[in-house]
GROMACS .gro file of C-alpha atoms in nm:
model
  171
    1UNK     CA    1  -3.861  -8.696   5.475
    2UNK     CA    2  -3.923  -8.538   5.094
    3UNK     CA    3  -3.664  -8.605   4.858
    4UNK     CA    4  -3.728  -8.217   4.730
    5UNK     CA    5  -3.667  -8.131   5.137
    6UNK     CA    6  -3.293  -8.309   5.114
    7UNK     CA    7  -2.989  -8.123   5.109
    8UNK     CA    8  -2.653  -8.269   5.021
    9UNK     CA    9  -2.295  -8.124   5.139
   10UNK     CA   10  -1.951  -8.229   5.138
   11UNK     CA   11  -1.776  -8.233   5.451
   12UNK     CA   12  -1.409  -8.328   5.495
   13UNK     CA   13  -1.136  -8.312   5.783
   14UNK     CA   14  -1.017  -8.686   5.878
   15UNK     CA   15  -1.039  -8.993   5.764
   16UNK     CA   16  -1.344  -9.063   5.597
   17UNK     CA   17  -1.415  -9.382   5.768
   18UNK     CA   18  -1.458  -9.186   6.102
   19UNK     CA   19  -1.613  -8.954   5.840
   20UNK     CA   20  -1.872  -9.161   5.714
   21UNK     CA   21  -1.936  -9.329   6.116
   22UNK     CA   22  -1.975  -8.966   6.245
   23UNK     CA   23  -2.262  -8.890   6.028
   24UNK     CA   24  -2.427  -9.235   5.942
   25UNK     CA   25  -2.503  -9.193   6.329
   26UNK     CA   26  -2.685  -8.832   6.288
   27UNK     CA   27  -3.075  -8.857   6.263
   28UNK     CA   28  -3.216  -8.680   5.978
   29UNK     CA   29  -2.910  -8.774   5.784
   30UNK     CA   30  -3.019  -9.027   5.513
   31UNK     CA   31  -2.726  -9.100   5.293
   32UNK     CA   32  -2.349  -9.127   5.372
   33UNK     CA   33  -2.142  -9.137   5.046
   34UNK     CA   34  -1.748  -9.202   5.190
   35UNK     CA   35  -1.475  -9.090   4.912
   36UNK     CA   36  -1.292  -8.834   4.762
   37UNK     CA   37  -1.348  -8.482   4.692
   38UNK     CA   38  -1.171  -8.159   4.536
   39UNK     CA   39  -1.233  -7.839   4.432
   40UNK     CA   40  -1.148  -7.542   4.278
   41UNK     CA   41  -0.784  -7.470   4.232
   42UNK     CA   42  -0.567  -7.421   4.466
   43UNK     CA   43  -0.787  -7.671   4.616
   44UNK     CA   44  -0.826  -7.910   4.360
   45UNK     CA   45  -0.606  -8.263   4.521
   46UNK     CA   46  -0.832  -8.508   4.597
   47UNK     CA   47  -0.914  -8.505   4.972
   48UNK     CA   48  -1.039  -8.783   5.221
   49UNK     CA   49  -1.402  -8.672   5.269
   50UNK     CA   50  -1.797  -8.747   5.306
   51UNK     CA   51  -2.093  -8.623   5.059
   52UNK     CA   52  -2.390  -8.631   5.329
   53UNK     CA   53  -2.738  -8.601   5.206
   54UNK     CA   54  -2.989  -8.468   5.479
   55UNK     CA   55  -3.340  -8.319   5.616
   56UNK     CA   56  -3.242  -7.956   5.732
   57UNK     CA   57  -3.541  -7.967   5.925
   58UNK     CA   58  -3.431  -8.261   6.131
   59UNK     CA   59  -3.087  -8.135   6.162
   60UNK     CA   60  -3.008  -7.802   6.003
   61UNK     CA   61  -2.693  -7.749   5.835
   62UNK     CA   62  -2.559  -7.538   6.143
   63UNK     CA   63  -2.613  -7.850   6.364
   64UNK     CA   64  -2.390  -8.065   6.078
   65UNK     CA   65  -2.146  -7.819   6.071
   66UNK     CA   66  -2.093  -7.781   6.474
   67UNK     CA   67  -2.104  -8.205   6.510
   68UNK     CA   68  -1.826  -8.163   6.173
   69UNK     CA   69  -1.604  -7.921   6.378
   70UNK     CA   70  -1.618  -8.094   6.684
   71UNK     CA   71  -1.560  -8.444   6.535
   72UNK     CA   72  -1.219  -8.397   6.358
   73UNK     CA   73  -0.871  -8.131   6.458
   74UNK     CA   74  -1.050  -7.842   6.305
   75UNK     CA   75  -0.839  -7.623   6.441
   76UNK     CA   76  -0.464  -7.804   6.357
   77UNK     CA   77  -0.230  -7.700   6.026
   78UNK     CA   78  -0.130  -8.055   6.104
   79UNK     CA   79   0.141  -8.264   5.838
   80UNK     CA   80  -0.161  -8.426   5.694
   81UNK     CA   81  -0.405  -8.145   5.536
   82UNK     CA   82  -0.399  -8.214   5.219
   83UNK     CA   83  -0.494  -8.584   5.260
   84UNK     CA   84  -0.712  -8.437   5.556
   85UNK     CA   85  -0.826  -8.109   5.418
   86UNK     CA   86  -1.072  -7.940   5.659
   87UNK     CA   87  -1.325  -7.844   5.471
   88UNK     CA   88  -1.742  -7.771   5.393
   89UNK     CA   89  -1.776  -7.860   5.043
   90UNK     CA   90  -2.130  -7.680   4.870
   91UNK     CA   91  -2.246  -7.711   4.516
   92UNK     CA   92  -2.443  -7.373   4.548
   93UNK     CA   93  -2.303  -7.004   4.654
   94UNK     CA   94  -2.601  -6.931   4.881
   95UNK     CA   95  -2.501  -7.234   5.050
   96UNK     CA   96  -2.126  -7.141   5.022
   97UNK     CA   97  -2.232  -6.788   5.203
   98UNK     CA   98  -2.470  -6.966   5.489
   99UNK     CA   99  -2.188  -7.193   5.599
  100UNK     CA  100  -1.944  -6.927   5.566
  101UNK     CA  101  -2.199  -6.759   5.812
  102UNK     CA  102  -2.246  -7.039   6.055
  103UNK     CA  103  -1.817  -7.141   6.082
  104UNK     CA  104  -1.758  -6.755   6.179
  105UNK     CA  105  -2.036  -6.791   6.463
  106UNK     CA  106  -1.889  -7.121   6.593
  107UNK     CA  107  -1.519  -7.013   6.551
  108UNK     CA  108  -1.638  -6.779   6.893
  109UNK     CA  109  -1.666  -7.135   7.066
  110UNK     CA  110  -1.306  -7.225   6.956
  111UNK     CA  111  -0.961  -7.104   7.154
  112UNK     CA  112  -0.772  -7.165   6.858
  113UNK     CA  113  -0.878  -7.031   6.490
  114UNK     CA  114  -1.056  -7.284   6.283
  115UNK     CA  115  -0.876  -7.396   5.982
  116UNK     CA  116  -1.194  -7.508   5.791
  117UNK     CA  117  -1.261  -7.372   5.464
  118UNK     CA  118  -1.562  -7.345   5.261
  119UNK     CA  119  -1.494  -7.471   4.924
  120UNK     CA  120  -1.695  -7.563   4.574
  121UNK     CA  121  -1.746  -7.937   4.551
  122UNK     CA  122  -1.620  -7.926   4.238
  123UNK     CA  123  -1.585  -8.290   4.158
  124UNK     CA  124  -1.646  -8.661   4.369
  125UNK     CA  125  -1.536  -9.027   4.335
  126UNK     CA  126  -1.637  -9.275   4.603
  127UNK     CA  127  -1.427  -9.492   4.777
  128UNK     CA  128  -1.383  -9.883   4.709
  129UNK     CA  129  -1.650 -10.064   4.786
  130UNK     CA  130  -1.471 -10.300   5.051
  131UNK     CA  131  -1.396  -9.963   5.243
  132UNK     CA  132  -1.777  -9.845   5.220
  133UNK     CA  133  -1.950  -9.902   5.601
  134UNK     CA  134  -1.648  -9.926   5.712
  135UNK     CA  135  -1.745  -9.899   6.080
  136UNK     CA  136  -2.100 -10.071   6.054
  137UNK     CA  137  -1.918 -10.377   5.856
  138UNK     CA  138  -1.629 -10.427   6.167
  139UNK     CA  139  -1.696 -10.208   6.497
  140UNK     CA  140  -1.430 -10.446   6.666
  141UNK     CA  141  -1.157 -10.336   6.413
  142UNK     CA  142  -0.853 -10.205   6.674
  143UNK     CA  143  -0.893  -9.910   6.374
  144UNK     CA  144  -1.234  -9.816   6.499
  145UNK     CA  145  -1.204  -9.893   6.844
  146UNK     CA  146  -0.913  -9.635   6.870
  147UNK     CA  147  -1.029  -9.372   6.624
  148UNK     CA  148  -1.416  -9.418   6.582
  149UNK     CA  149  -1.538  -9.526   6.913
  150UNK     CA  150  -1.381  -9.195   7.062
  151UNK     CA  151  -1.611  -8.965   6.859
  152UNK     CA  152  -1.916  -9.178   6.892
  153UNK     CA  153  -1.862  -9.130   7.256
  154UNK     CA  154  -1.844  -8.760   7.201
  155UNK     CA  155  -2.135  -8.742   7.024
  156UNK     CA  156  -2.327  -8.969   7.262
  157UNK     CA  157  -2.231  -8.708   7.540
  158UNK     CA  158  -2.244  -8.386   7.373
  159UNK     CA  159  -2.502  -8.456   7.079
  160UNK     CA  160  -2.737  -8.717   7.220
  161UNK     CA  161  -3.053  -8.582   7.089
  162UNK     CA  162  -2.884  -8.561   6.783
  163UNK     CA  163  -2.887  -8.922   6.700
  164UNK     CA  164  -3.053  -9.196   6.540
  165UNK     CA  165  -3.144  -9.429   6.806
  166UNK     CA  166  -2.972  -9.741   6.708
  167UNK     CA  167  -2.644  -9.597   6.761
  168UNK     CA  168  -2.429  -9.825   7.044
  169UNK     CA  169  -2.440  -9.731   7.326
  170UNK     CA  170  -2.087  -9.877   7.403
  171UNK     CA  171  -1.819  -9.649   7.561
   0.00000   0.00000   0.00000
């Protein structure tokens, strides 16, 4: 993988330790940053999210977006959006207008109408360092056993060739 091939996105919805897991487990996917993001006004609270730098020929953007939408309550206004937002963060408009592209072809695969938005990633700060890795540091936490284990699962079933082929194996 070329750095001049890598692609980097924002991608929010959850918490970002599930977050972070979720993608540290994608192949192609070489950098997990877990923190904080906002955008543009009315967006602009910080939200729980993940910067994810990757190879969009060993797992296009579409394929990140799908794994994103399947991985967190895309779907719910729930109480805790704006901690939560649902959301594709891009630093370019041609990315802003692909993604934009690729949520209203998977929204057909949805019963209920996604709430995820594609925003400007307008600014980032990463979380504290003790919470970095979170998973890979403490798999046994009850935290990630209830929350993080589920979605591994999910991806292990739904997105096996997806992944990089250290990740457990553990249901």
């Amino acid at each position: 993988m070329t750095l001049e091939a890598e692609v980097k996105i924002g991608l929010g919805g959850g918490c970002h330790w599930c977050t972070e897991a979720v993608f540290q487990a994608i192949a192609g996917v070489s950098r997990v940053e877990q923190g904080f993001i906002r955008s543009d006004p009315p967006d602009n609270g910080w939200s729980e999210a993940v910067l994810v730098t990757f190879d969009p020929v060993a797992i296009p953007l579409e394929g990140l977006i799908e794994i994103h939408l399947r991985t967190h309550s895309s779907t719910s206004h729930h109480k805790m959006r704006g901690k939560y937002r649902s959301a594709v963060y891009v630093y370019d408009a041609g990315t802003g207008v692909k993604a934009g592209r690729i949520l209203r072809t998977l929204q057909r695969e949805f019963d209920d109408p996604l709430v995820t938005k594609v925003l400007t990633l307008a600014d980032f700060k990463s979380s504290d360092k003790r919470f970095r890795n979170y998973y890979a540091s403490g798999p046994d936490r009850p935290f990630c056993k209830t929350y993080i284990d589920p979605k591994l699962a999910l991806l292990r079933k739904q997105y096996a060739s997806a992944l990089r082929e250290n990740v457990s194996a553990a249901e």
